[in-house]
PDB file of C-alpha atoms in Angstrom:
ATOM      1  CA  MET A   1      67.785  55.640  94.160  1.00  0.00           C
ATOM      2  CA  ARG A   2      68.834  52.215  92.895  1.00  0.00           C
ATOM      3  CA  ARG A   3      69.711  53.626  89.474  1.00  0.00           C
ATOM      4  CA  LEU A   4      71.813  56.432  91.004  1.00  0.00           C
ATOM      5  CA  THR A   5      73.681  54.004  93.242  1.00  0.00           C
ATOM      6  CA  ALA A   6      74.365  51.693  90.330  1.00  0.00           C
ATOM      7  CA  ALA A   7      75.570  54.553  88.165  1.00  0.00           C
ATOM      8  CA  ALA A   8      77.847  55.970  90.853  1.00  0.00           C
ATOM      9  CA  GLY A   9      80.981  54.626  89.205  1.00  0.00           C
ATOM     10  CA  PRO A  10      84.232  56.280  88.187  1.00  0.00           C
ATOM     11  CA  MET A  11      82.512  58.134  85.320  1.00  0.00           C
ATOM     12  CA  THR A  12      80.221  59.908  87.771  1.00  0.00           C
ATOM     13  CA  VAL A  13      82.915  62.419  88.732  1.00  0.00           C
ATOM     14  CA  PRO A  14      83.499  63.817  85.181  1.00  0.00           C
ATOM     15  CA  LEU A  15      79.738  63.992  84.678  1.00  0.00           C
ATOM     16  CA  LEU A  16      79.266  65.953  87.895  1.00  0.00           C
ATOM     17  CA  VAL A  17      82.170  68.266  87.040  1.00  0.00           C
ATOM     18  CA  ARG A  18      80.573  69.098  83.688  1.00  0.00           C
ATOM     19  CA  ARG A  19      77.224  69.755  85.331  1.00  0.00           C
ATOM     20  CA  PHE A  20      78.773  71.914  88.078  1.00  0.00           C
ATOM     21  CA  LEU A  21      80.695  73.977  85.527  1.00  0.00           C
ATOM     22  CA  ALA A  22      77.600  74.336  83.350  1.00  0.00           C
ATOM     23  CA  ASP A  23      75.615  75.492  86.359  1.00  0.00           C
ATOM     24  CA  TYR A  24      78.310  78.039  87.224  1.00  0.00           C
ATOM     25  CA  ALA A  25      78.478  79.320  83.637  1.00  0.00           C
ATOM     26  CA  ARG A  26      74.687  79.602  83.417  1.00  0.00           C
ATOM     27  CA  ASN A  27      74.998  82.979  85.133  1.00  0.00           C
ATOM     28  CA  PRO A  28      77.156  85.171  82.836  1.00  0.00           C
ATOM     29  CA  VAL A  29      78.021  87.453  85.762  1.00  0.00           C
ATOM     30  CA  ASN A  30      80.022  84.618  87.340  1.00  0.00           C
ATOM     31  CA  LEU A  31      82.282  84.318  84.309  1.00  0.00           C
ATOM     32  CA  LEU A  32      82.681  88.084  84.054  1.00  0.00           C
ATOM     33  CA  ILE A  33      83.770  88.278  87.682  1.00  0.00           C
ATOM     34  CA  LEU A  34      86.070  85.284  87.310  1.00  0.00           C
ATOM     35  CA  VAL A  35      87.912  86.848  84.358  1.00  0.00           C
ATOM     36  CA  LEU A  36      87.470  90.616  84.529  1.00  0.00           C
ATOM     37  CA  VAL A  37      88.165  91.154  88.239  1.00  0.00           C
ATOM     38  CA  PRO A  38      91.665  89.548  88.228  1.00  0.00           C
ATOM     39  CA  ALA A  39      92.491  91.201  84.906  1.00  0.00           C
ATOM     40  CA  GLY A  40      91.267  94.615  86.061  1.00  0.00           C
ATOM     41  CA  PHE A  41      93.061  94.344  89.397  1.00  0.00           C
ATOM     42  CA  VAL A  42      96.376  93.480  87.777  1.00  0.00           C
ATOM     43  CA  ALA A  43      96.033  96.060  85.000  1.00  0.00           C
ATOM     44  CA  GLY A  44      94.961  98.905  87.256  1.00  0.00           C
ATOM     45  CA  ALA A  45      96.744  98.317  90.541  1.00  0.00           C
ATOM     46  CA  ALA A  46      99.925  96.336  89.900  1.00  0.00           C
ATOM     47  CA  GLY A  47     102.173  99.350  89.361  1.00  0.00           C
ATOM     48  CA  SER A  48     100.782 101.359  92.268  1.00  0.00           C
ATOM     49  CA  LEU A  49     100.975  98.427  94.671  1.00  0.00           C
ATOM     50  CA  ALA A  50     104.579  97.748  93.671  1.00  0.00           C
ATOM     51  CA  GLU A  51     105.487 101.373  94.407  1.00  0.00           C
ATOM     52  CA  ILE A  52     103.673 101.303  97.759  1.00  0.00           C
ATOM     53  CA  SER A  53     105.441  98.076  98.718  1.00  0.00           C
ATOM     54  CA  ARG A  54     108.846  99.665  98.089  1.00  0.00           C
ATOM     55  CA  LEU A  55     107.911 102.636 100.262  1.00  0.00           C
ATOM     56  CA  LEU A  56     106.562 100.565 103.147  1.00  0.00           C
ATOM     57  CA  SER A  57     108.933  97.612 103.237  1.00  0.00           C
ATOM     58  CA  GLY A  58     112.036  99.139 101.689  1.00  0.00           C
ATOM     59  CA  THR A  59     112.477  96.208  99.336  1.00  0.00           C
ATOM     60  CA  THR A  60     115.189  96.565  96.705  1.00  0.00           C
ATOM     61  CA  ALA A  61     113.594  94.188  94.224  1.00  0.00           C
ATOM     62  CA  PRO A  62     112.827  95.560  90.770  1.00  0.00           C
ATOM     63  CA  GLY A  63     109.300  96.823  90.334  1.00  0.00           C
ATOM     64  CA  ALA A  64     108.368  94.206  87.740  1.00  0.00           C
ATOM     65  CA  THR A  65     109.328  91.439  90.193  1.00  0.00           C
ATOM     66  CA  VAL A  66     107.100  92.857  92.904  1.00  0.00           C
ATOM     67  CA  GLN A  67     104.224  93.201  90.444  1.00  0.00           C
ATOM     68  CA  THR A  68     104.155  89.472  89.752  1.00  0.00           C
ATOM     69  CA  VAL A  69     102.582  88.727  93.121  1.00  0.00           C
ATOM     70  CA  THR A  70      99.568  90.928  92.317  1.00  0.00           C
ATOM     71  CA  ALA A  71      98.368  88.225  89.932  1.00  0.00           C
ATOM     72  CA  GLY A  72      98.385  85.774  92.831  1.00  0.00           C
ATOM     73  CA  TRP A  73      96.482  88.167  95.076  1.00  0.00           C
ATOM     74  CA  ALA A  74      93.752  88.687  92.477  1.00  0.00           C
ATOM     75  CA  ALA A  75      93.359  84.998  91.688  1.00  0.00           C
ATOM     76  CA  ALA A  76      93.358  84.104  95.394  1.00  0.00           C
ATOM     77  CA  PHE A  77      90.512  86.446  96.309  1.00  0.00           C
ATOM     78  CA  ILE A  78      88.313  85.402  93.376  1.00  0.00           C
ATOM     79  CA  ALA A  79      89.002  81.704  94.025  1.00  0.00           C
ATOM     80  CA  ALA A  80      87.976  82.073  97.672  1.00  0.00           C
ATOM     81  CA  ILE A  81      84.751  83.874  96.713  1.00  0.00           C
ATOM     82  CA  ALA A  82      83.932  81.233  94.086  1.00  0.00           C
ATOM     83  CA  ALA A  83      84.558  78.384  96.546  1.00  0.00           C
ATOM     84  CA  TYR A  84      82.437  80.042  99.220  1.00  0.00           C
ATOM     85  CA  PHE A  85      79.381  80.449  97.002  1.00  0.00           C
ATOM     86  CA  GLN A  86      79.849  76.983  95.516  1.00  0.00           C
ATOM     87  CA  ILE A  87      79.665  75.491  98.998  1.00  0.00           C
ATOM     88  CA  ARG A  88      76.777  77.645 100.256  1.00  0.00           C
ATOM     89  CA  ALA A  89      74.592  77.407  97.148  1.00  0.00           C
ATOM     90  CA  ALA A  90      74.884  73.642  96.688  1.00  0.00           C
ATOM     91  CA  ARG A  91      75.093  72.347 100.249  1.00  0.00           C
ATOM     92  CA  ALA A  92      71.480  71.169 100.436  1.00  0.00           C
ATOM     93  CA  ALA A  93      71.598  69.676  96.919  1.00  0.00           C
ATOM     94  CA  ASP A  94      74.837  67.840  97.708  1.00  0.00           C
ATOM     95  CA  ARG A  95      73.328  66.279 100.807  1.00  0.00           C
ATOM     96  CA  ARG A  96      70.334  65.113  98.798  1.00  0.00           C
ATOM     97  CA  LEU A  97      72.677  63.476  96.296  1.00  0.00           C
ATOM     98  CA  VAL A  98      74.463  61.657  99.115  1.00  0.00           C
ATOM     99  CA  LEU A  99      71.132  60.547 100.570  1.00  0.00           C
ATOM    100  CA  ALA A 100      70.196  59.228  97.119  1.00  0.00           C
ATOM    101  CA  GLY A 101      73.233  56.968  97.129  1.00  0.00           C
ATOM    102  CA  LEU A 102      76.122  58.986  95.677  1.00  0.00           C
ATOM    103  CA  PRO A 103      79.356  58.376  97.623  1.00  0.00           C
ATOM    104  CA  ALA A 104      80.443  61.506  99.473  1.00  0.00           C
ATOM    105  CA  ARG A 105      84.047  61.078  98.319  1.00  0.00           C
ATOM    106  CA  ARG A 106      83.073  61.214  94.644  1.00  0.00           C
ATOM    107  CA  LEU A 107      80.927  64.256  95.237  1.00  0.00           C
ATOM    108  CA  ALA A 108      83.812  65.939  97.083  1.00  0.00           C
ATOM    109  CA  ALA A 109      86.175  65.034  94.235  1.00  0.00           C
ATOM    110  CA  ALA A 110      83.822  66.597  91.693  1.00  0.00           C
ATOM    111  CA  ARG A 111      83.516  69.778  93.751  1.00  0.00           C
ATOM    112  CA  ALA A 112      87.299  69.942  94.201  1.00  0.00           C
ATOM    113  CA  ILE A 113      87.982  69.530  90.475  1.00  0.00           C
ATOM    114  CA  THR A 114      85.376  72.193  89.709  1.00  0.00           C
ATOM    115  CA  GLY A 115      87.069  74.585  92.134  1.00  0.00           C
ATOM    116  CA  LEU A 116      90.485  73.874  90.615  1.00  0.00           C
ATOM    117  CA  ALA A 117      89.118  74.574  87.125  1.00  0.00           C
ATOM    118  CA  LEU A 118      87.724  77.923  88.263  1.00  0.00           C
ATOM    119  CA  ALA A 119      90.998  78.742  90.031  1.00  0.00           C
ATOM    120  CA  LEU A 120      92.965  77.900  86.877  1.00  0.00           C
ATOM    121  CA  LEU A 121      90.748  80.203  84.798  1.00  0.00           C
ATOM    122  CA  ALA A 122      91.178  83.105  87.235  1.00  0.00           C
ATOM    123  CA  SER A 123      94.940  82.484  87.395  1.00  0.00           C
ATOM    124  CA  ALA A 124      95.245  82.431  83.614  1.00  0.00           C
ATOM    125  CA  ALA A 125      93.337  85.710  83.290  1.00  0.00           C
ATOM    126  CA  ALA A 126      95.576  87.418  85.855  1.00  0.00           C
ATOM    127  CA  VAL A 127      98.836  86.095  84.376  1.00  0.00           C
ATOM    128  CA  ILE A 128      97.878  86.955  80.782  1.00  0.00           C
ATOM    129  CA  THR A 129      97.031  90.497  81.861  1.00  0.00           C
ATOM    130  CA  LEU A 130     100.305  90.817  83.761  1.00  0.00           C
ATOM    131  CA  GLU A 131     102.267  89.506  80.795  1.00  0.00           C
ATOM    132  CA  ALA A 132     100.562  91.977  78.459  1.00  0.00           C
ATOM    133  CA  ARG A 133     101.043  94.898  80.853  1.00  0.00           C
ATOM    134  CA  THR A 134     104.608  94.559  82.102  1.00  0.00           C
ATOM    135  CA  GLY A 135     105.955  91.192  81.033  1.00  0.00           C
ATOM    136  CA  THR A 136     106.943  88.565  83.570  1.00  0.00           C
ATOM    137  CA  GLY A 137     110.097  87.028  82.138  1.00  0.00           C
ATOM    138  CA  HIS A 138     109.122  83.658  83.623  1.00  0.00           C
ATOM    139  CA  PRO A 139     105.455  83.084  82.698  1.00  0.00           C
ATOM    140  CA  ALA A 140     105.483  79.416  83.746  1.00  0.00           C
ATOM    141  CA  ARG A 141     106.785  80.298  87.215  1.00  0.00           C
ATOM    142  CA  VAL A 142     104.291  83.124  87.630  1.00  0.00           C
ATOM    143  CA  LEU A 143     101.398  80.919  86.488  1.00  0.00           C
ATOM    144  CA  ALA A 144     102.429  78.161  88.902  1.00  0.00           C
ATOM    145  CA  GLY A 145     102.705  80.613  91.802  1.00  0.00           C
ATOM    146  CA  THR A 146      99.396  82.253  90.945  1.00  0.00           C
ATOM    147  CA  PHE A 147      97.688  78.862  90.797  1.00  0.00           C
ATOM    148  CA  MET A 148      99.119  77.942  94.203  1.00  0.00           C
ATOM    149  CA  PHE A 149      97.725  81.208  95.579  1.00  0.00           C
ATOM    150  CA  ALA A 150      94.311  80.246  94.208  1.00  0.00           C
ATOM    151  CA  VAL A 151      94.455  76.711  95.639  1.00  0.00           C
ATOM    152  CA  ILE A 152      95.317  77.981  99.123  1.00  0.00           C
ATOM    153  CA  TYR A 153      92.426  80.415  99.067  1.00  0.00           C
ATOM    154  CA  LEU A 154      90.074  77.813  97.622  1.00  0.00           C
ATOM    155  CA  ALA A 155      90.508  75.936 100.884  1.00  0.00           C
ATOM    156  CA  ILE A 156      89.948  79.128 102.894  1.00  0.00           C
ATOM    157  CA  GLY A 157      86.773  79.900 100.956  1.00  0.00           C
ATOM    158  CA  ALA A 158      85.488  76.349 101.366  1.00  0.00           C
ATOM    159  CA  LEU A 159      86.183  76.405 105.103  1.00  0.00           C
ATOM    160  CA  ILE A 160      84.373  79.720 105.555  1.00  0.00           C
ATOM    161  CA  GLY A 161      81.531  78.380 103.410  1.00  0.00           C
ATOM    162  CA  THR A 162      80.897  75.570 105.895  1.00  0.00           C
ATOM    163  CA  LEU A 163      81.059  77.852 108.949  1.00  0.00           C
ATOM    164  CA  VAL A 164      79.359  81.097 107.865  1.00  0.00           C
ATOM    165  CA  SER A 165      75.891  80.924 106.326  1.00  0.00           C
ATOM    166  CA  SER A 166      75.347  84.637 105.636  1.00  0.00           C
ATOM    167  CA  PRO A 167      76.779  85.656 102.229  1.00  0.00           C
ATOM    168  CA  VAL A 168      77.538  89.163 103.496  1.00  0.00           C
ATOM    169  CA  ASN A 169      79.398  87.908 106.556  1.00  0.00           C
ATOM    170  CA  GLY A 170      81.208  85.256 104.529  1.00  0.00           C
ATOM    171  CA  THR A 171      82.372  87.756 101.918  1.00  0.00           C
ATOM    172  CA  VAL A 172      83.512  90.216 104.582  1.00  0.00           C
ATOM    173  CA  LEU A 173      85.452  87.504 106.418  1.00  0.00           C
ATOM    174  CA  ILE A 174      87.150  86.353 103.208  1.00  0.00           C
ATOM    175  CA  PHE A 175      88.117  89.934 102.418  1.00  0.00           C
ATOM    176  CA  PHE A 176      89.482  90.429 105.941  1.00  0.00           C
ATOM    177  CA  VAL A 177      91.626  87.268 105.751  1.00  0.00           C
ATOM    178  CA  TRP A 178      92.881  88.241 102.291  1.00  0.00           C
ATOM    179  CA  PHE A 179      93.578  91.854 103.282  1.00  0.00           C
ATOM    180  CA  THR A 180      95.445  90.789 106.421  1.00  0.00           C
ATOM    181  CA  ASP A 181      97.525  88.288 104.462  1.00  0.00           C
ATOM    182  CA  VAL A 182      98.427  90.913 101.860  1.00  0.00           C
ATOM    183  CA  MET A 183      99.124  93.890 104.120  1.00  0.00           C
ATOM    184  CA  PHE A 184     101.070  91.971 106.792  1.00  0.00           C
ATOM    185  CA  GLY A 185     102.856  89.745 104.278  1.00  0.00           C
ATOM    186  CA  PRO A 186     106.474  90.101 103.148  1.00  0.00           C
ATOM    187  CA  VAL A 187     105.662  92.398 100.227  1.00  0.00           C
ATOM    188  CA  PHE A 188     104.219  95.250 102.294  1.00  0.00           C
ATOM    189  CA  GLY A 189     105.737  94.340 105.646  1.00  0.00           C
ATOM    190  CA  SER A 190     109.105  93.129 106.803  1.00  0.00           C
ATOM    191  CA  PRO A 191     110.175  89.829 105.170  1.00  0.00           C
ATOM    192  CA  THR A 192     112.144  88.877 108.296  1.00  0.00           C
ATOM    193  CA  ARG A 193     109.319  89.437 110.793  1.00  0.00           C
ATOM    194  CA  ALA A 194     108.787  86.157 112.664  1.00  0.00           C
ATOM    195  CA  ALA A 195     105.040  86.703 113.076  1.00  0.00           C
ATOM    196  CA  GLY A 196     104.610  86.981 109.311  1.00  0.00           C
ATOM    197  CA  ARG A 197     105.709  83.396 108.738  1.00  0.00           C
ATOM    198  CA  VAL A 198     102.357  82.060 109.944  1.00  0.00           C
ATOM    199  CA  PHE A 199     100.483  83.603 107.021  1.00  0.00           C
ATOM    200  CA  PRO A 200      99.566  81.033 104.353  1.00  0.00           C
ATOM    201  CA  THR A 201     101.198  82.844 101.426  1.00  0.00           C
ATOM    202  CA  HIS A 202     104.331  84.159 103.160  1.00  0.00           C
ATOM    203  CA  PHE A 203     106.823  81.792 101.528  1.00  0.00           C
ATOM    204  CA  LEU A 204     104.887  81.730  98.270  1.00  0.00           C
ATOM    205  CA  SER A 205     105.090  85.527  98.027  1.00  0.00           C
ATOM    206  CA  MET A 206     108.841  85.406  98.701  1.00  0.00           C
ATOM    207  CA  TRP A 207     109.307  82.821  95.969  1.00  0.00           C
ATOM    208  CA  MET A 208     107.200  84.698  93.405  1.00  0.00           C
ATOM    209  CA  THR A 209     108.956  88.016  94.027  1.00  0.00           C
ATOM    210  CA  ASP A 210     112.402  86.374  93.976  1.00  0.00           C
ATOM    211  CA  LEU A 211     113.243  87.602  97.487  1.00  0.00           C
ATOM    212  CA  PRO A 212     114.923  84.773  99.436  1.00  0.00           C
ATOM    213  CA  SER A 213     113.601  84.659 102.986  1.00  0.00           C
ATOM    214  CA  HIS A 214     116.794  83.115 104.465  1.00  0.00           C
ATOM    215  CA  HIS A 215     114.648  81.363 107.087  1.00  0.00           C
ATOM    216  CA  ALA A 216     113.087  78.577 105.006  1.00  0.00           C
ATOM    217  CA  GLY A 217     115.633  75.914 105.893  1.00  0.00           C
ATOM    218  CA  ARG A 218     116.716  73.176 103.529  1.00  0.00           C
ATOM    219  CA  ILE A 219     113.471  72.876 101.585  1.00  0.00           C
ATOM    220  CA  GLY A 220     113.557  76.567 100.673  1.00  0.00           C
ATOM    221  CA  ASP A 221     110.748  78.987 100.010  1.00  0.00           C
ATOM    222  CA  LEU A 222     109.338  76.858  97.195  1.00  0.00           C
ATOM    223  CA  GLY A 223     109.261  73.800  99.438  1.00  0.00           C
ATOM    224  CA  TRP A 224     107.270  75.616 102.113  1.00  0.00           C
ATOM    225  CA  ALA A 225     104.969  77.072  99.448  1.00  0.00           C
ATOM    226  CA  LEU A 226     104.262  73.583  98.124  1.00  0.00           C
ATOM    227  CA  ALA A 227     103.694  72.329 101.670  1.00  0.00           C
ATOM    228  CA  TRP A 228     101.137  75.083 102.297  1.00  0.00           C
ATOM    229  CA  THR A 229      99.448  74.283  98.973  1.00  0.00           C
ATOM    230  CA  MET A 230      99.206  70.552  99.698  1.00  0.00           C
ATOM    231  CA  GLY A 231      97.988  71.241 103.213  1.00  0.00           C
ATOM    232  CA  ALA A 232      95.317  73.541 101.802  1.00  0.00           C
ATOM    233  CA  GLY A 233      94.293  70.823  99.362  1.00  0.00           C
ATOM    234  CA  ALA A 234      93.926  68.316 102.207  1.00  0.00           C
ATOM    235  CA  LEU A 235      91.895  70.841 104.199  1.00  0.00           C
ATOM    236  CA  ALA A 236      89.617  71.512 101.231  1.00  0.00           C
ATOM    237  CA  TRP A 237      89.066  67.761 100.768  1.00  0.00           C
ATOM    238  CA  ALA A 238      88.142  67.307 104.424  1.00  0.00           C
ATOM    239  CA  VAL A 239      85.815  70.318 104.328  1.00  0.00           C
ATOM    240  CA  LEU A 240      84.061  69.181 101.155  1.00  0.00           C
ATOM    241  CA  THR A 241      83.617  65.674 102.518  1.00  0.00           C
ATOM    242  CA  SER A 242      82.230  66.867 105.846  1.00  0.00           C
ATOM    243  CA  ALA A 243      79.918  69.357 104.111  1.00  0.00           C
ATOM    244  CA  SER A 244      78.208  66.445 102.354  1.00  0.00           C
ATOM    245  CA  SER A 245      77.782  64.451 105.553  1.00  0.00           C
ATOM    246  CA  THR A 246      74.244  63.316 106.279  1.00  0.00           C
ATOM    247  CA  ALA A 247      74.753  62.005 109.795  1.00  0.00           C
ATOM    248  CA  ARG A 248      72.228  63.316 112.267  1.00  0.00           C
ATOM    249  CA  ALA A 249      72.051  63.179 116.009  1.00  0.00           C
ATOM    250  CA  SER A 250      69.457  60.882 117.531  1.00  0.00           C
ATOM    251  CA  ARG A 251      66.269  62.621 118.543  1.00  0.00           C
ATOM    252  CA  ARG A 252      64.612  62.228 121.889  1.00  0.00           C
ATOM    253  CA  THR A 253      61.108  60.859 121.822  1.00  0.00           C
ATOM    254  CA  THR A 254      60.183  61.994 125.317  1.00  0.00           C
ATOM    255  CA  ALA A 255      60.106  65.425 126.861  1.00  0.00           C
ATOM    256  CA  GLY A 256      63.179  66.375 128.850  1.00  0.00           C
ATOM    257  CA  THR A 257      63.355  67.454 132.447  1.00  0.00           C
ATOM    258  CA  THR A 258      63.280  71.053 133.596  1.00  0.00           C
ATOM    259  CA  ALA A 259      67.080  71.140 133.626  1.00  0.00           C
ATOM    260  CA  ASP A 260      67.145  69.850 130.031  1.00  0.00           C
ATOM    261  CA  GLN A 261      64.735  72.563 128.965  1.00  0.00           C
ATOM    262  CA  VAL A 262      66.785  75.259 130.700  1.00  0.00           C
ATOM    263  CA  ARG A 263      69.949  74.022 128.996  1.00  0.00           C
ATOM    264  CA  ALA A 264      68.169  73.949 125.629  1.00  0.00           C
ATOM    265  CA  ALA A 265      66.886  77.503 126.114  1.00  0.00           C
ATOM    266  CA  PHE A 266      70.369  78.661 127.119  1.00  0.00           C
ATOM    267  CA  ARG A 267      71.904  77.037 124.037  1.00  0.00           C
ATOM    268  CA  ALA A 268      69.239  78.615 121.839  1.00  0.00           C
ATOM    269  CA  GLY A 269      70.007  82.036 123.277  1.00  0.00           C
ATOM    270  CA  LEU A 270      73.740  81.625 122.704  1.00  0.00           C
ATOM    271  CA  THR A 271      73.076  80.419 119.170  1.00  0.00           C
ATOM    272  CA  ASP A 272      70.962  83.469 118.437  1.00  0.00           C
ATOM    273  CA  TRP A 273      73.651  85.815 119.772  1.00  0.00           C
ATOM    274  CA  GLY A 274      76.428  83.932 118.017  1.00  0.00           C
ATOM    275  CA  ARG A 275      74.918  83.869 114.537  1.00  0.00           C
ATOM    276  CA  ASN A 276      76.745  87.010 113.508  1.00  0.00           C
ATOM    277  CA  ARG A 277      80.177  85.616 114.382  1.00  0.00           C
ATOM    278  CA  VAL A 278      81.951  87.649 111.746  1.00  0.00           C
ATOM    279  CA  LEU A 279      80.910  90.867 113.459  1.00  0.00           C
ATOM    280  CA  TRP A 280      82.349  89.581 116.759  1.00  0.00           C
ATOM    281  CA  VAL A 281      85.662  88.797 115.082  1.00  0.00           C
ATOM    282  CA  LEU A 282      85.816  92.121 113.276  1.00  0.00           C
ATOM    283  CA  LEU A 283      85.022  94.114 116.404  1.00  0.00           C
ATOM    284  CA  ALA A 284      87.875  92.409 118.226  1.00  0.00           C
ATOM    285  CA  VAL A 285      90.488  92.090 115.483  1.00  0.00           C
ATOM    286  CA  VAL A 286      90.137  95.089 113.172  1.00  0.00           C
ATOM    287  CA  PRO A 287      91.126  97.773 115.737  1.00  0.00           C
ATOM    288  CA  THR A 288      94.111  95.688 116.843  1.00  0.00           C
ATOM    289  CA  ALA A 289      95.221  94.978 113.273  1.00  0.00           C
ATOM    290  CA  ARG A 290      94.845  98.606 112.243  1.00  0.00           C
ATOM    291  CA  ARG A 291      96.862  99.810 115.230  1.00  0.00           C
ATOM    292  CA  SER A 292      99.587  97.213 114.583  1.00  0.00           C
ATOM    293  CA  TRP A 293      99.833  98.110 110.907  1.00  0.00           C
ATOM    294  CA  ARG A 294     100.062 101.802 111.637  1.00  0.00           C
ATOM    295  CA  ALA A 295     102.770 101.174 114.235  1.00  0.00           C
ATOM    296  CA  SER A 296     104.819  99.138 111.760  1.00  0.00           C
ATOM    297  CA  SER A 297     104.480 101.472 108.785  1.00  0.00           C
ATOM    298  CA  SER A 298     104.177 104.962 110.265  1.00  0.00           C
ATOM    299  CA  SER A 299     107.184 107.259 110.252  1.00  0.00           C
ATOM    300  CA  TRP A 300     105.867 109.617 112.946  1.00  0.00           C
ATOM    301  CA  THR A 301     108.187 109.904 115.932  1.00  0.00           C
ATOM    302  CA  PRO A 302     107.432 111.442 119.346  1.00  0.00           C
ATOM    303  CA  ALA A 303     109.257 114.620 120.242  1.00  0.00           C
ATOM    304  CA  PRO A 304     110.535 115.332 123.792  1.00  0.00           C
ATOM    305  CA  PRO A 305     107.812 115.700 126.431  1.00  0.00           C
ATOM    306  CA  THR A 306     108.163 119.491 126.413  1.00  0.00           C
ATOM    307  CA  SER A 307     107.453 119.851 122.690  1.00  0.00           C
ATOM    308  CA  ALA A 308     105.000 118.643 120.096  1.00  0.00           C
ATOM    309  CA  TRP A 309     104.941 115.666 117.685  1.00  0.00           C
ATOM    310  CA  CYS A 310     107.239 116.357 114.753  1.00  0.00           C
ATOM    311  CA  TRP A 311     107.815 114.742 111.343  1.00  0.00           C
ATOM    312  CA  PRO A 312     110.312 114.113 109.899  1.00  0.00           C
ATOM    313  CA  ASP A 313     112.954 114.093 112.610  1.00  0.00           C
ATOM    314  CA  SER A 314     115.105 116.907 111.285  1.00  0.00           C
ATOM    315  CA  GLY A 315     115.739 120.568 111.653  1.00  0.00           C
ATOM    316  CA  GLN A 316     113.051 121.379 109.079  1.00  0.00           C
ATOM    317  CA  ALA A 317     110.423 119.323 110.866  1.00  0.00           C
ATOM    318  CA  ARG A 318     106.793 120.340 110.918  1.00  0.00           C
ATOM    319  CA  CYS A 319     105.301 120.073 114.373  1.00  0.00           C
ATOM    320  CA  TRP A 320     101.819 119.916 115.781  1.00  0.00           C
ATOM    321  CA  PRO A 321     100.517 122.024 117.407  1.00  0.00           C
ATOM    322  CA  ALA A 322     102.258 124.743 115.466  1.00  0.00           C
ATOM    323  CA  GLY A 323     104.894 126.751 117.303  1.00  0.00           C
ATOM    324  CA  LEU A 324     105.713 124.082 119.921  1.00  0.00           C
ATOM    325  CA  ALA A 325     108.856 122.703 118.256  1.00  0.00           C
TER     326      ALA A 325
END
């Protein structure tokens, strides 16, 4: 312990970063996912997603401009997954390092730099694929925007990693947050919708697709995107520092009263029921989100009360049930 404390100087952070990256690269599947998933997503889905976005949101931006944001989406999802498993897999080891004398801030810095390196690799893979497929015109701008996407979702993945212990639940929750951000964002939804401004990548998506929001104020869309990115970085730092905390509550040395035992049993029951928190959230939110998305994107319109539902609203409409038009 004395040797570790003495060696915990400024050079400890680069050493830990190298060891963390080596540990991540020890499993070849990690590197394949980090590179192939963003590249495959951009290569296979960029064109289709751009076409769908024009149909749903009515945007007049050129297709190539809309496609640039797909690189950010791919890098964001992979960065969140990587951060989640980094936090969950190494939480016990990190606490042992802190107990052995390593300052929690240096450990958090090493984890943060490791996450940024992984995010940069995923961003580079997505941008290179996009450049080879359609061309971006402004590769530096697209790479910067994609990296900001990844940083924002690094913080989201780290936060979920400290709250959700089950890998299945954590992955599902990350996917739900990412899917909601994408489908209700300005690319697929209405850029002027006030509720959409609360999503973390709203202004960043507007800046990457070159669609001015006209509600960003003086700092502009880029300013708000940078603010979200810096806020996500601060959140990730706080999460990584708290995840390495070794403080423990004082333990009672004597048996509690009957009321204490009842309260403890009640808390244990609530804990057991609340372990699958992701399922609770999904049961409450998914039906509402699905209904809201269908209401905002569907072109079905109700016919008069005496007739059936018809689409489109014209003389050649098809109605259901048949013959009730």
